[in-house]
Short mmCIF file of C-alpha atoms in Angstrom, two decimals:
data_model
loop_
_atom_site.label_atom_id
_atom_site.label_comp_id
_atom_site.label_asym_id
_atom_site.label_seq_id
_atom_site.Cartn_x
_atom_site.Cartn_y
_atom_site.Cartn_z
CA MET A 1 -0.33 0.11 0.17
CA ILE A 2 2.67 2.55 0.90
CA SER A 3 6.29 1.80 -0.68
CA ILE A 4 8.65 3.55 -0.15
CA ASN A 5 12.81 2.78 -1.36
CA GLY A 6 15.90 5.30 -0.53
CA LEU A 7 14.30 8.02 0.53
CA SER A 8 16.23 10.90 1.34
CA LYS A 9 15.46 14.67 1.87
CA VAL A 10 18.42 17.12 2.54
CA PHE A 11 17.41 20.65 4.04
CA GLY A 12 20.43 22.97 2.54
CA ASN A 13 23.36 21.41 4.80
CA ASN A 14 20.93 19.75 6.90
CA VAL A 15 19.61 16.25 6.18
CA ALA A 16 16.27 15.63 7.38
CA LEU A 17 16.02 11.80 5.49
CA ARG A 18 18.37 9.58 5.05
CA GLU A 19 17.81 6.51 2.63
CA ILE A 20 14.41 5.63 4.12
CA ASN A 21 13.45 2.03 2.91
CA LEU A 22 9.47 1.41 4.14
CA GLU A 23 7.36 -0.69 3.50
CA VAL A 24 3.44 -1.01 5.02
CA LYS A 25 0.50 -3.08 4.64
CA LYS A 26 -3.09 -2.96 3.53
CA GLY A 27 -4.33 -2.22 6.88
CA GLU A 28 -1.28 -2.00 9.12
CA PHE A 29 -1.42 0.43 11.07
CA ILE A 30 2.72 1.62 12.13
CA ALA A 31 3.19 4.01 14.61
CA LEU A 32 6.80 5.29 14.12
CA PHE A 33 8.42 7.66 17.27
CA GLY A 34 11.38 9.75 17.53
CA PRO A 35 12.77 12.70 18.98
CA ASN A 36 12.35 15.92 17.45
CA GLY A 37 14.41 16.92 14.50
CA ALA A 38 14.12 13.07 14.05
CA GLY A 39 12.41 13.51 10.88
CA LYS A 40 8.96 12.53 11.66
CA THR A 41 6.72 15.34 10.05
CA THR A 42 9.16 16.03 6.92
CA LEU A 43 8.60 11.95 6.21
CA ILE A 44 4.85 12.32 6.51
CA LYS A 45 4.85 16.04 4.07
CA ILE A 46 7.12 13.70 1.96
CA MET A 47 4.55 11.29 1.79
CA SER A 48 1.56 13.72 1.85
CA THR A 49 3.22 15.56 -1.62
CA LEU A 50 3.76 18.65 0.59
CA ILE A 51 7.22 18.66 0.44
CA ALA A 52 9.27 17.12 -2.31
CA PRO A 53 11.89 14.20 -1.90
CA THR A 54 15.44 15.13 -2.18
CA SER A 55 15.54 11.97 -3.73
CA GLY A 56 14.23 7.81 -3.64
CA ALA A 57 11.04 7.15 -3.94
CA VAL A 58 7.84 6.67 -2.28
CA VAL A 59 5.02 5.12 -3.88
CA ILE A 60 1.32 5.22 -2.20
CA ASP A 61 -2.11 2.65 -3.25
CA GLY A 62 0.75 2.81 -6.85
CA TYR A 63 1.20 5.90 -7.87
CA ASN A 64 4.53 7.92 -7.27
CA ILE A 65 3.88 11.19 -4.84
CA ARG A 66 6.29 12.62 -7.54
CA ASP A 67 4.40 11.18 -10.76
CA ASP A 68 0.65 10.86 -9.58
CA ALA A 69 0.58 14.09 -7.65
CA ILE A 70 -3.45 14.46 -7.69
CA GLU A 71 -4.39 11.44 -7.61
CA VAL A 72 -2.42 10.11 -4.51
CA ARG A 73 -3.50 12.97 -2.59
CA GLU A 74 -7.17 11.55 -3.10
CA ARG A 75 -6.29 8.20 -1.26
CA ILE A 76 -4.30 10.40 1.92
CA GLY A 77 -6.22 11.92 4.86
CA VAL A 78 -4.16 13.44 6.86
CA ILE A 79 -3.96 14.89 10.17
CA SER A 80 -2.03 16.65 11.82
CA HIS A 81 -1.70 19.63 15.03
CA GLU A 82 -2.59 22.26 12.25
CA THR A 83 -6.52 21.17 11.49
CA TYR A 84 -6.62 22.66 8.28
CA LEU A 85 -8.94 24.28 9.47
CA TYR A 86 -11.05 28.32 8.28
CA GLU A 87 -11.49 29.53 11.06
CA ASP A 88 -14.58 32.23 10.03
CA LEU A 89 -16.73 29.39 8.27
CA SER A 90 -18.73 27.49 9.98
CA ALA A 91 -17.70 23.76 10.99
CA ARG A 92 -20.44 22.42 8.02
CA GLU A 93 -18.99 25.11 5.69
CA ASN A 94 -15.15 23.90 6.16
CA LEU A 95 -16.29 20.85 5.20
CA GLN A 96 -19.04 21.62 2.73
CA PHE A 97 -14.94 23.77 1.18
CA TYR A 98 -13.19 20.61 1.29
CA GLY A 99 -15.99 17.52 0.24
CA LYS A 100 -16.65 19.97 -2.75
CA MET A 101 -12.50 20.02 -3.32
CA TYR A 102 -12.54 16.59 -3.31
CA GLU A 103 -15.44 15.82 -5.45
CA VAL A 104 -17.31 13.55 -2.35
CA ASP A 105 -20.89 12.33 -3.54
CA ASN A 106 -23.55 12.91 -1.58
CA LEU A 107 -21.95 15.63 -0.21
CA GLU A 108 -24.56 16.95 2.19
CA GLU A 109 -25.57 13.57 3.54
CA ARG A 110 -22.19 12.79 3.89
CA ILE A 111 -21.45 15.82 5.47
CA SER A 112 -24.28 15.54 8.26
CA ASN A 113 -23.01 12.05 8.95
CA VAL A 114 -19.48 12.08 9.68
CA ILE A 115 -20.03 15.04 11.59
CA SER A 116 -22.81 12.99 13.74
CA GLU A 117 -19.46 10.67 13.85
CA VAL A 118 -16.90 12.52 15.69
CA GLY A 119 -20.00 14.56 18.20
CA LEU A 120 -20.57 17.97 16.29
CA SER A 121 -23.21 17.72 15.08
CA PRO A 122 -24.68 20.07 17.86
CA ARG A 123 -22.33 22.84 16.99
CA ALA A 124 -22.37 21.75 12.89
CA GLU A 125 -23.37 25.82 11.73
CA ASP A 126 -21.05 27.14 14.95
CA LEU A 127 -17.80 29.39 13.41
CA VAL A 128 -14.85 27.12 14.24
CA ARG A 129 -13.24 30.18 16.10
CA THR A 130 -15.69 30.09 19.08
CA PHE A 131 -14.18 26.32 19.26
CA SER A 132 -12.48 24.26 21.27
CA ARG A 133 -8.63 22.61 20.68
CA GLY A 134 -9.97 19.19 21.27
CA MET A 135 -13.78 20.11 19.65
CA LYS A 136 -11.38 21.84 16.70
CA GLN A 137 -9.03 18.23 16.17
CA ARG A 138 -12.33 15.75 15.95
CA LEU A 139 -13.17 18.46 13.49
CA SER A 140 -9.98 17.84 11.84
CA ILE A 141 -10.29 14.31 12.01
CA ALA A 142 -14.30 14.96 10.55
CA ARG A 143 -12.57 17.02 7.19
CA ALA A 144 -9.55 13.91 6.73
CA ILE A 145 -11.81 10.91 6.70
CA LEU A 146 -14.93 12.68 5.00
CA HIS A 147 -14.24 11.75 1.52
CA ASP A 148 -13.08 8.00 3.17
CA PRO A 149 -9.58 7.87 2.06
CA PRO A 150 -7.66 4.71 1.88
CA ILE A 151 -4.43 5.94 3.77
CA LEU A 152 -4.95 7.93 7.30
CA LEU A 153 -1.39 10.08 7.95
CA LEU A 154 -1.46 11.21 11.40
CA ASP A 155 1.26 13.44 12.62
CA GLU A 156 1.61 14.13 16.52
CA PRO A 157 -2.27 14.14 16.39
CA TYR A 158 -2.08 14.39 19.84
CA THR A 159 -0.52 17.59 20.33
CA GLY A 160 -2.43 20.00 22.40
CA LEU A 161 -5.31 18.09 23.53
CA ASP A 162 -6.28 17.41 26.84
CA PRO A 163 -6.05 14.58 28.19
CA HIS A 164 -10.46 14.28 27.94
CA ALA A 165 -9.55 15.29 24.10
CA VAL A 166 -6.78 12.74 23.80
CA ALA A 167 -9.09 9.74 25.02
CA THR A 168 -12.34 11.70 22.57
CA PHE A 169 -9.66 11.03 19.71
CA ASP A 170 -9.22 7.51 20.51
CA ARG A 171 -12.85 6.97 20.95
CA ILE A 172 -14.03 8.22 17.79
CA LEU A 173 -11.33 6.51 15.31
CA LYS A 174 -12.21 3.42 17.33
CA VAL A 175 -15.62 4.38 16.12
CA LEU A 176 -15.28 5.41 12.68
CA ASP A 177 -13.22 1.70 12.91
CA ILE A 178 -9.82 2.53 10.51
CA SER A 179 -8.95 -1.01 11.14
CA ASN A 180 -9.25 -1.53 7.35
CA LYS A 181 -7.52 2.08 6.46
CA THR A 182 -3.72 1.95 6.66
CA VAL A 183 -2.40 4.26 9.22
CA VAL A 184 0.49 5.64 9.69
CA MET A 185 0.97 7.65 13.05
CA THR A 186 4.22 10.08 14.78
CA THR A 187 3.70 10.50 18.02
CA HIS A 188 5.90 10.48 21.62
CA MET A 189 2.62 9.07 23.39
CA ILE A 190 3.79 5.14 23.77
CA SER A 191 0.71 4.36 25.86
CA ARG A 192 -1.51 5.25 22.20
CA GLY A 193 1.66 3.96 19.91
CA ILE A 194 0.59 0.32 22.02
CA LYS A 195 -2.73 0.18 21.91
CA MET A 196 -3.46 1.53 18.67
CA SER A 197 -0.45 -0.13 16.30
CA ASP A 198 0.46 -2.90 14.15
CA ARG A 199 3.68 -1.76 14.05
CA MET A 200 6.44 0.76 16.38
CA ALA A 201 9.71 1.96 14.93
CA ILE A 202 11.86 4.32 16.37
CA LEU A 203 13.60 6.72 13.46
CA ARG A 204 16.61 8.43 14.28
CA SER A 205 18.73 11.38 12.65
CA GLY A 206 16.66 10.93 9.31
CA GLU A 207 16.44 7.12 9.44
CA ILE A 208 15.11 4.19 10.45
CA ALA A 209 16.66 2.89 13.46
CA TYR A 210 14.06 0.34 15.17
CA ASP A 211 11.20 -2.03 13.08
CA VAL A 212 8.78 -4.58 14.93
CA PRO A 213 5.25 -6.21 15.29
CA ARG A 214 3.68 -4.64 17.87
CA VAL A 215 2.57 -8.04 18.89
CA GLN A 216 7.08 -7.96 20.14
CA ILE A 217 6.38 -5.32 22.71
CA GLN A 218 5.18 -6.53 26.27
CA ASP A 219 4.73 -3.02 27.24
CA GLU A 220 5.17 0.28 27.74
CA GLU A 221 8.06 -0.39 29.99
CA TYR A 222 10.00 -2.21 27.57
CA PHE A 223 9.35 0.11 24.74
CA LYS A 224 11.00 3.11 26.97
CA SER A 225 13.89 0.89 27.41
CA ILE A 226 14.40 0.27 23.31
CA TYR A 227 13.59 3.24 22.81
CA GLU A 228 15.98 5.01 24.82
CA SER A 229 18.85 2.90 24.18
CA TYR A 230 18.22 3.48 20.50
CA VAL A 231 17.48 7.62 20.77
CA GLY A 232 19.90 7.96 23.62
CA GLU A 233 17.23 9.82 25.53
CA GLU A 234 13.35 9.32 27.56
CA LEU A 235 10.51 9.69 25.28
CA MET B 1 -12.86 25.84 -12.99
CA ARG B 2 -15.74 24.78 -10.90
CA ARG B 3 -13.40 23.70 -7.65
CA CYS B 4 -10.80 27.50 -8.74
CA LEU B 5 -14.80 28.87 -7.85
CA GLU B 6 -15.08 27.11 -4.84
CA ILE B 7 -11.27 28.31 -3.41
CA ALA B 8 -13.30 31.29 -4.13
CA TRP B 9 -16.51 31.36 -2.79
CA LYS B 10 -14.90 30.59 0.54
CA ASP B 11 -12.01 33.48 -0.02
CA LEU B 12 -15.18 36.12 -0.41
CA ARG B 13 -17.41 33.71 1.78
CA ALA B 14 -15.30 34.15 5.05
CA GLU B 15 -14.06 37.85 4.08
CA PHE B 16 -17.36 39.01 3.91
CA ARG B 17 -18.14 37.09 7.45
CA THR B 18 -15.42 39.68 8.74
CA LYS B 19 -14.73 41.84 6.60
CA GLN B 20 -11.20 42.51 7.65
CA MET B 21 -9.33 42.88 4.36
CA LEU B 22 -12.13 44.72 2.40
CA ASN B 23 -12.32 47.08 5.04
CA SER B 24 -8.78 48.05 5.42
CA MET B 25 -8.16 48.49 2.13
CA LEU B 26 -11.49 50.69 1.31
CA LEU B 27 -10.31 53.15 4.43
CA PHE B 28 -6.78 52.96 3.08
CA ALA B 29 -8.16 53.90 -0.48
CA LEU B 30 -10.02 57.21 1.13
CA LEU B 31 -7.62 57.64 3.39
CA ILE B 32 -5.44 58.66 0.50
CA VAL B 33 -7.90 60.63 -2.05
CA THR B 34 -8.61 62.93 1.00
CA ILE B 35 -4.59 63.20 1.72
CA PHE B 36 -4.41 64.32 -1.58
CA SER B 37 -7.48 66.47 -1.92
CA PHE B 38 -6.02 68.66 1.15
CA ALA B 39 -2.65 68.64 -0.27
CA PHE B 40 -3.98 70.36 -3.66
CA GLY B 41 -7.29 71.79 -2.55
CA PRO B 42 -11.19 71.09 -3.61
CA TYR B 43 -10.12 72.81 -6.78
CA PRO B 44 -6.60 71.96 -8.51
CA GLU B 45 -5.55 73.53 -11.65
CA ARG B 46 -5.05 70.89 -14.93
CA ILE B 47 -6.89 68.46 -12.87
CA GLU B 48 -7.21 66.10 -15.44
CA LYS B 49 -3.44 65.90 -14.95
CA LEU B 50 -3.29 64.47 -11.09
CA ALA B 51 -6.40 63.04 -11.40
CA PRO B 52 -5.07 59.61 -12.89
CA GLY B 53 -2.23 59.47 -10.71
CA VAL B 54 -3.79 59.95 -7.21
CA LEU B 55 -6.35 56.83 -8.61
CA TRP B 56 -3.78 54.30 -9.35
CA VAL B 57 -1.73 55.11 -6.18
CA ALA B 58 -5.16 54.93 -4.08
CA PHE B 59 -5.81 51.50 -6.50
CA THR B 60 -2.28 50.22 -5.96
CA PHE B 61 -1.30 50.36 -2.51
CA ALA B 62 -4.94 49.60 -1.18
CA GLY B 63 -5.59 46.54 -3.33
CA MET B 64 -1.89 45.86 -1.60
CA LEU B 65 -3.61 45.25 1.47
CA GLY B 66 -5.57 42.95 0.20
CA LEU B 67 -2.76 40.26 -2.27
CA SER B 68 -1.14 40.52 1.58
CA ARG B 69 -3.31 39.40 3.08
CA SER B 70 -4.03 36.35 0.28
CA PHE B 71 -1.81 34.11 0.89
CA THR B 72 -1.70 34.89 4.83
CA SER B 73 -4.27 34.41 6.62
CA GLU B 74 -4.36 30.54 5.17
CA LYS B 75 -0.84 30.60 6.92
CA GLU B 76 -1.91 31.96 9.79
CA GLN B 77 -4.96 29.96 10.52
CA GLY B 78 -2.52 26.19 9.09
CA CYS B 79 -4.85 26.21 6.47
CA LEU B 80 -1.85 26.66 3.82
CA ASP B 81 -1.00 23.12 3.25
CA GLY B 82 -4.84 21.54 3.69
CA LEU B 83 -5.55 23.74 0.81
CA LYS B 84 -2.08 22.22 -1.13
CA LEU B 85 -3.72 19.01 -0.01
CA CYS B 86 -6.59 18.36 -1.87
CA PRO B 87 -6.41 17.28 -5.04
CA VAL B 88 -6.37 19.57 -7.41
CA ASP B 89 -3.74 21.36 -10.11
CA ARG B 90 -1.91 24.18 -7.83
CA SER B 91 -2.79 26.49 -10.52
CA ALA B 92 -6.29 25.83 -9.37
CA ILE B 93 -5.16 26.99 -6.51
CA TYR B 94 -3.83 30.95 -7.99
CA ILE B 95 -7.08 30.70 -10.51
CA GLY B 96 -8.55 30.72 -6.76
CA LYS B 97 -7.27 32.91 -5.70
CA VAL B 98 -6.55 35.54 -8.56
CA VAL B 99 -10.85 35.51 -9.04
CA SER B 100 -11.30 36.68 -4.64
CA ASN B 101 -8.14 39.40 -4.75
CA LEU B 102 -10.03 40.63 -8.13
CA ILE B 103 -13.17 40.83 -7.08
CA LEU B 104 -12.14 42.59 -4.01
CA VAL B 105 -9.69 44.69 -5.46
CA SER B 106 -12.72 45.79 -8.08
CA ILE B 107 -15.30 46.60 -4.74
CA MET B 108 -12.16 48.45 -3.25
CA GLU B 109 -12.45 51.08 -6.48
CA VAL B 110 -15.66 50.91 -7.50
CA VAL B 111 -16.45 53.13 -3.68
CA THR B 112 -12.60 54.76 -4.36
CA ILE B 113 -13.78 56.74 -7.84
CA PRO B 114 -16.87 58.15 -5.89
CA VAL B 115 -15.34 59.34 -3.26
CA PHE B 116 -12.64 60.79 -5.59
CA VAL B 117 -15.22 62.38 -7.25
CA VAL B 118 -17.11 64.11 -4.73
CA LEU B 119 -13.32 65.17 -2.80
CA PHE B 120 -12.02 66.20 -6.17
CA ASP B 121 -15.23 68.48 -7.68
CA TYR B 122 -14.15 66.75 -10.52
CA SER B 123 -16.50 64.51 -12.94
CA ILE B 124 -14.63 62.76 -14.87
CA PRO B 125 -15.05 62.54 -18.57
CA ASN B 126 -15.54 59.26 -20.46
CA LEU B 127 -16.12 57.32 -17.90
CA GLY B 128 -16.29 53.94 -20.65
CA GLU B 129 -12.88 54.77 -21.18
CA ILE B 130 -11.70 54.76 -17.38
CA CYS B 131 -12.86 51.34 -17.18
CA LEU B 132 -11.72 50.26 -20.15
CA ILE B 133 -8.03 51.15 -18.55
CA ILE B 134 -8.60 50.10 -14.98
CA MET B 135 -10.01 46.61 -16.12
CA PRO B 136 -6.65 45.24 -17.54
CA GLY B 137 -4.12 47.67 -15.40
CA THR B 138 -6.64 45.26 -11.96
CA LEU B 139 -5.81 42.21 -14.00
CA GLY B 140 -2.56 43.13 -14.08
CA PHE B 141 -2.35 44.23 -10.55
CA VAL B 142 -4.19 40.88 -8.92
CA PHE B 143 -2.19 38.43 -11.69
CA VAL B 144 1.29 39.20 -10.53
CA GLY B 145 0.39 40.59 -6.60
CA THR B 146 -1.49 37.32 -6.04
CA LEU B 147 1.65 35.54 -7.68
CA LEU B 148 3.68 37.35 -5.98
CA SER B 149 2.00 37.16 -2.25
CA ALA B 150 2.15 32.84 -2.55
CA LEU B 151 6.11 33.77 -3.07
CA THR B 152 7.05 35.38 -0.05
CA VAL B 153 4.60 34.08 2.30
CA ASN B 154 6.58 31.39 3.82
CA THR B 155 9.36 34.46 4.40
CA ARG B 156 9.39 35.87 7.66
CA THR B 157 9.47 39.40 6.09
CA ARG B 158 6.56 38.77 3.37
CA GLU B 159 4.59 42.08 4.62
CA ILE B 160 7.49 43.72 3.67
CA LEU B 161 9.32 41.76 1.70
CA LEU B 162 5.63 42.03 -0.73
CA PRO B 163 5.51 45.71 -1.54
CA VAL B 164 9.24 45.84 -2.04
CA ILE B 165 8.91 43.45 -5.21
CA LEU B 166 5.64 44.00 -6.63
CA PHE B 167 5.88 47.27 -6.91
CA PRO B 168 9.09 46.56 -9.62
CA VAL B 169 7.58 44.29 -11.57
CA LEU B 170 4.41 46.30 -12.12
CA VAL B 171 6.44 49.46 -13.84
CA PRO B 172 4.48 48.63 -16.97
CA VAL B 173 0.88 47.92 -16.15
CA ILE B 174 1.34 51.28 -14.10
CA VAL B 175 3.06 53.51 -16.99
CA SER B 176 0.58 52.38 -18.78
CA ALA B 177 -2.50 53.01 -17.35
CA VAL B 178 -1.01 55.92 -16.26
CA SER B 179 -0.58 57.53 -19.16
CA ALA B 180 -3.38 56.20 -20.58
CA THR B 181 -5.58 57.53 -18.07
CA THR B 182 -4.49 61.29 -18.28
CA LYS B 183 -5.11 60.99 -22.63
CA VAL B 184 -9.05 59.71 -21.84
CA LEU B 185 -9.70 62.54 -19.21
CA SER B 186 -7.76 65.19 -21.62
CA GLY B 187 -10.39 64.22 -24.11
CA ARG B 188 -7.94 61.61 -26.58
CA LEU B 189 -9.10 58.48 -26.75
CA ASN B 190 -5.98 57.25 -28.13
CA ILE B 191 -5.04 54.41 -26.16
CA LEU B 192 -4.57 51.69 -27.92
CA ALA B 193 -0.91 51.20 -27.40
CA GLU B 194 -1.32 52.05 -23.52
CA LEU B 195 -3.98 48.63 -23.99
CA ARG B 196 -1.95 46.26 -25.99
CA ILE B 197 1.11 47.14 -23.85
CA LEU B 198 -1.86 46.38 -20.41
CA GLY B 199 -2.78 42.74 -22.37
CA THR B 200 0.43 41.80 -23.52
CA TYR B 201 1.65 41.98 -19.66
CA ASP B 202 -1.70 40.48 -18.55
CA ALA B 203 -1.40 37.46 -21.10
CA ILE B 204 2.74 37.27 -20.28
CA PHE B 205 2.18 37.30 -16.50
CA PHE B 206 -0.76 35.21 -16.00
CA ILE B 207 0.79 32.35 -18.31
CA VAL B 208 3.98 32.42 -16.33
CA ALA B 209 2.11 32.43 -12.98
CA LEU B 210 0.15 28.99 -13.91
CA LEU B 211 3.52 27.50 -14.93
CA ILE B 212 5.70 28.18 -11.76
CA PHE B 213 3.39 29.22 -9.30
CA GLU B 214 3.21 25.26 -7.78
CA TYR B 215 7.34 26.08 -7.06
CA ALA B 216 5.99 29.43 -5.78
CA ILE B 217 3.62 27.86 -3.17
CA GLU B 218 6.36 25.22 -1.90
CA ASP B 219 7.64 25.37 1.88
#
């Protein structure tokens, strides 16, 4: 589903990613951990066609990000710490805009469904600027899944959320049944990664330093000790 | 094209709700015209020589405020990446922004002209020909301004940088538009040469912008 071969990205003199190779199967959920500056966001941005790689290839659902960027964008939903929501539009107007950009069929019905799924039906007509951070992130989920993409890219989706909002975010992802979607998530939260992923990997200085199936990770403490031994600092 | 219009409609809907950009442009244009009216007095001699300069200074300086906010507001709200993630060609984003900027700048111009007429107590002759000059002049201004607004959006000094790089590029538009407006206000209607320059400028910069916008909007 996602195939990354020899991917490198250089910003000036700074090498953000070095010869990354990664295969993510259909329906697989991979959680990527790593310290700040390890290249997690750069990797997600390249996969989502927001920035071009310096070298290497990324193929998503059979489409190369360099040559078939529009086809790739049709197949991905991105949830980031930035919500991509317009503050001066209502929740419904935001979804109407994105829905029309993605040419979603039966848009109004689909909007009603996703707004209901993220529990924002009573606030659908309110301006996004009146929403709390947690509500914006829930609406951001609705925006990302509006066109029912087979692939979800989650870049630090828990950043800025309080514990209650984190729990709500998890519950929504569960309710949405993302088990049939391929998911790549970057996060600092081991508990979320262990709970949700099929695979856990560590990115260090732009390289995949560790990559194992989730079943091999006994518990949080075990993964923390592995992380510390690879990265040299606490998670 | 439908998705270009969706981008423009989204911008206009948000703008008409807050009127932040429109109010700033209108207020600035009115201030410029008012200051010039005080500077030159209510009945200046040879007003047909002054009017083109006053009008085009008001149009371009006030329009600049709107253009600079065009991509900055997307960036500040964290929506620029969301827009770039949409499965459309990057040129659709450019055209959508051009349409919304064109509408906002045109509204500012439509309001500024009557204010100029009242403050200078001057009845503009050949208004049809004046509009014929303003249209391609405004198009050129918006085509280039929208492109450069995208180009500067990722810089820290974007608010300062945009006018510094935009006005030198706009010289052919401003010179031709002011020259043609002067001629029309003096009763001379041989403005074909200026219109040709404006038309050629618009065509060249629209095509160039479509070709390079993808790179202009890169992080």
